[in-house]
XYZ file of C-alpha atoms in Angstrom:
181
model
C 12.965 34.646 18.830
C 11.712 34.039 15.125
C 9.435 37.927 13.997
C 6.352 36.705 12.026
C 8.046 37.439 9.142
C 10.735 35.008 9.648
C 7.342 32.471 10.704
C 5.173 33.430 7.211
C 8.687 32.924 5.587
C 9.063 29.668 6.969
C 5.235 28.584 7.054
C 5.398 29.678 3.162
C 8.136 27.663 2.328
C 7.357 24.241 4.231
C 4.214 24.979 2.393
C 5.408 25.260 -1.274
C 8.150 22.543 -0.304
C 5.034 20.205 0.070
C 3.350 20.744 -2.773
C 6.349 20.465 -4.941
C 6.312 17.014 -3.276
C 2.834 16.378 -4.006
C 3.211 17.805 -7.487
C 6.376 15.476 -8.590
C 5.022 12.220 -6.585
C 4.443 9.938 -9.664
C 7.862 10.500 -10.310
C 9.293 10.613 -7.150
C 7.877 7.188 -6.247
C 9.992 4.605 -8.305
C 12.692 6.369 -6.766
C 10.920 6.521 -3.640
C 10.449 2.817 -4.641
C 14.092 1.764 -4.995
C 15.907 3.713 -2.292
C 13.142 2.173 0.241
C 13.936 -1.608 -1.435
C 17.272 -0.964 -1.367
C 17.299 -0.026 2.154
C 15.929 -3.286 3.279
C 18.756 -5.409 1.333
C 21.854 -3.744 2.068
C 22.183 -5.579 5.222
C 22.325 -8.934 2.993
C 23.951 -7.435 0.673
C 26.052 -6.552 3.603
C 26.688 -10.234 4.492
C 26.970 -11.721 1.052
C 30.553 -9.542 1.344
C 31.300 -11.447 4.323
C 31.168 -14.610 1.646
C 34.328 -13.105 -0.656
C 31.413 -12.509 -2.793
C 31.946 -9.173 -4.829
C 29.137 -5.934 -4.254
C 27.635 -6.570 -7.566
C 27.595 -10.681 -7.267
C 26.336 -9.859 -3.606
C 23.593 -8.053 -5.553
C 22.398 -9.468 -7.797
C 21.991 -12.542 -5.405
C 19.547 -9.790 -3.431
C 18.051 -8.410 -6.072
C 16.937 -12.226 -7.787
C 15.725 -12.437 -4.435
C 13.542 -9.821 -4.028
C 12.009 -10.180 -7.821
C 11.176 -13.697 -6.840
C 9.810 -12.551 -3.679
C 8.228 -10.183 -4.779
C 6.148 -11.711 -7.560
C 5.152 -15.798 -5.277
C 3.771 -13.104 -2.626
C 1.084 -12.192 -5.049
C 0.386 -14.830 -6.612
C 0.056 -16.296 -2.792
C -2.250 -14.067 -1.124
C -4.428 -12.708 -3.695
C -5.690 -16.203 -3.708
C -6.278 -15.712 0.225
C -7.004 -12.750 0.049
C -10.285 -13.929 -2.623
C -11.258 -16.808 0.072
C -11.268 -14.633 3.412
C -13.355 -11.891 1.530
C -15.817 -14.384 0.386
C -16.261 -15.958 3.059
C -16.776 -12.524 5.060
C -19.621 -11.409 1.856
C -21.576 -15.242 2.539
C -21.255 -14.777 7.173
C -22.779 -10.990 6.456
C -26.332 -11.692 7.491
C -24.751 -14.163 9.848
C -22.933 -10.587 11.736
C -26.155 -8.624 11.735
C -28.281 -10.939 13.119
C -25.662 -11.270 15.881
C -25.485 -7.575 16.318
C -29.174 -7.697 16.178
C -29.272 -10.121 19.077
C -26.987 -8.432 21.263
C -24.453 -5.700 19.932
C -28.111 -3.119 19.916
C -29.905 -4.208 22.965
C -26.410 -3.868 24.235
C -25.886 0.067 23.007
C -30.183 1.002 23.339
C -29.048 -0.033 27.806
C -26.331 1.356 27.596
C -27.143 4.762 25.921
C -31.116 4.463 26.724
C -31.285 5.001 23.089
C -34.685 3.156 21.223
C -33.868 0.048 19.701
C -36.570 1.095 16.813
C -33.428 3.160 15.706
C -31.459 1.182 15.141
C -32.812 -0.674 12.135
C -31.055 -3.899 11.054
C -33.347 -5.281 8.849
C -32.912 -2.240 6.255
C -29.487 -3.029 6.751
C -29.544 -6.747 6.381
C -31.520 -6.818 3.311
C -29.475 -3.788 1.424
C -26.244 -5.596 2.198
C -28.162 -8.415 0.563
C -29.265 -7.287 -2.001
C -25.820 -5.447 -3.051
C -22.833 -8.001 -1.705
C -22.699 -9.764 -5.628
C -21.798 -6.649 -7.035
C -19.149 -6.426 -5.040
C -17.723 -8.338 -8.055
C -18.565 -6.557 -10.434
C -17.494 -2.919 -8.799
C -14.138 -4.915 -8.806
C -13.632 -5.841 -12.359
C -14.740 -2.121 -13.802
C -11.916 -1.409 -11.808
C -9.091 -3.751 -13.162
C -10.885 -3.267 -17.240
C -11.032 0.863 -16.238
C -7.389 0.752 -15.112
C -6.809 -1.475 -18.859
C -8.361 0.430 -21.294
C -5.827 3.442 -19.083
C -3.645 4.500 -21.527
C -1.978 6.661 -19.528
C -1.461 4.794 -16.827
C 0.007 1.695 -18.152
C 3.104 3.401 -19.939
C 2.721 5.091 -16.361
C 2.751 1.006 -14.714
C 4.908 0.173 -17.560
C 7.988 2.956 -16.955
C 7.711 1.770 -12.550
C 8.294 -2.177 -13.897
C 11.323 -1.177 -15.363
C 12.897 2.099 -13.626
C 11.919 1.125 -10.502
C 14.227 -2.840 -10.600
C 16.781 -0.800 -12.241
C 17.034 1.733 -9.124
C 16.895 -0.884 -6.882
C 19.978 -2.253 -8.537
C 22.140 1.026 -8.874
C 20.744 2.014 -5.815
C 21.995 -1.453 -4.020
C 25.169 -1.810 -5.615
C 26.074 1.444 -4.182
C 24.592 1.839 -1.224
C 27.514 1.525 1.363
C 29.495 5.093 -0.397
C 26.199 7.031 -0.541
C 25.974 6.766 2.874
C 29.130 7.666 3.487
C 29.012 11.020 1.356
C 25.691 11.197 3.732
C 27.412 11.529 6.696
């Protein structure tokens, strides 16, 4: 059994470690991202090594493949997400009508709630008035992020640091894992 002072010491250590991780998160995040990419790419590098490629050549092949995928995925997904959001926004009034005609009567009957308390028409009017502002908010957020010089420097540092960390961790992954074991 642990005495009270030991429990408090463990608690203080855990809280201190949590605060330290929170404060160092901006510094550690590129290394964590690089380690994750290296972890995901290591099996592919190992497989390419069995085909008589050197570890560095296999790392370059996997690294370029990961880089191409990371560049292509947003180019493919962003237009699809935009289309889906546009379709959702245009269908919101229909969904509100369906909720008003189907869900509200069911809830009011099942829970014995007055259906007048669930005013869907005001919700429908508010959505119809403000749905165009959603695009304006996204534009404002992008503008604020691009205007912040410190944010831009941090982003550029991550863009440079993550590939470098990934490359070297991927190249030395097996050595690192052997040392950890």
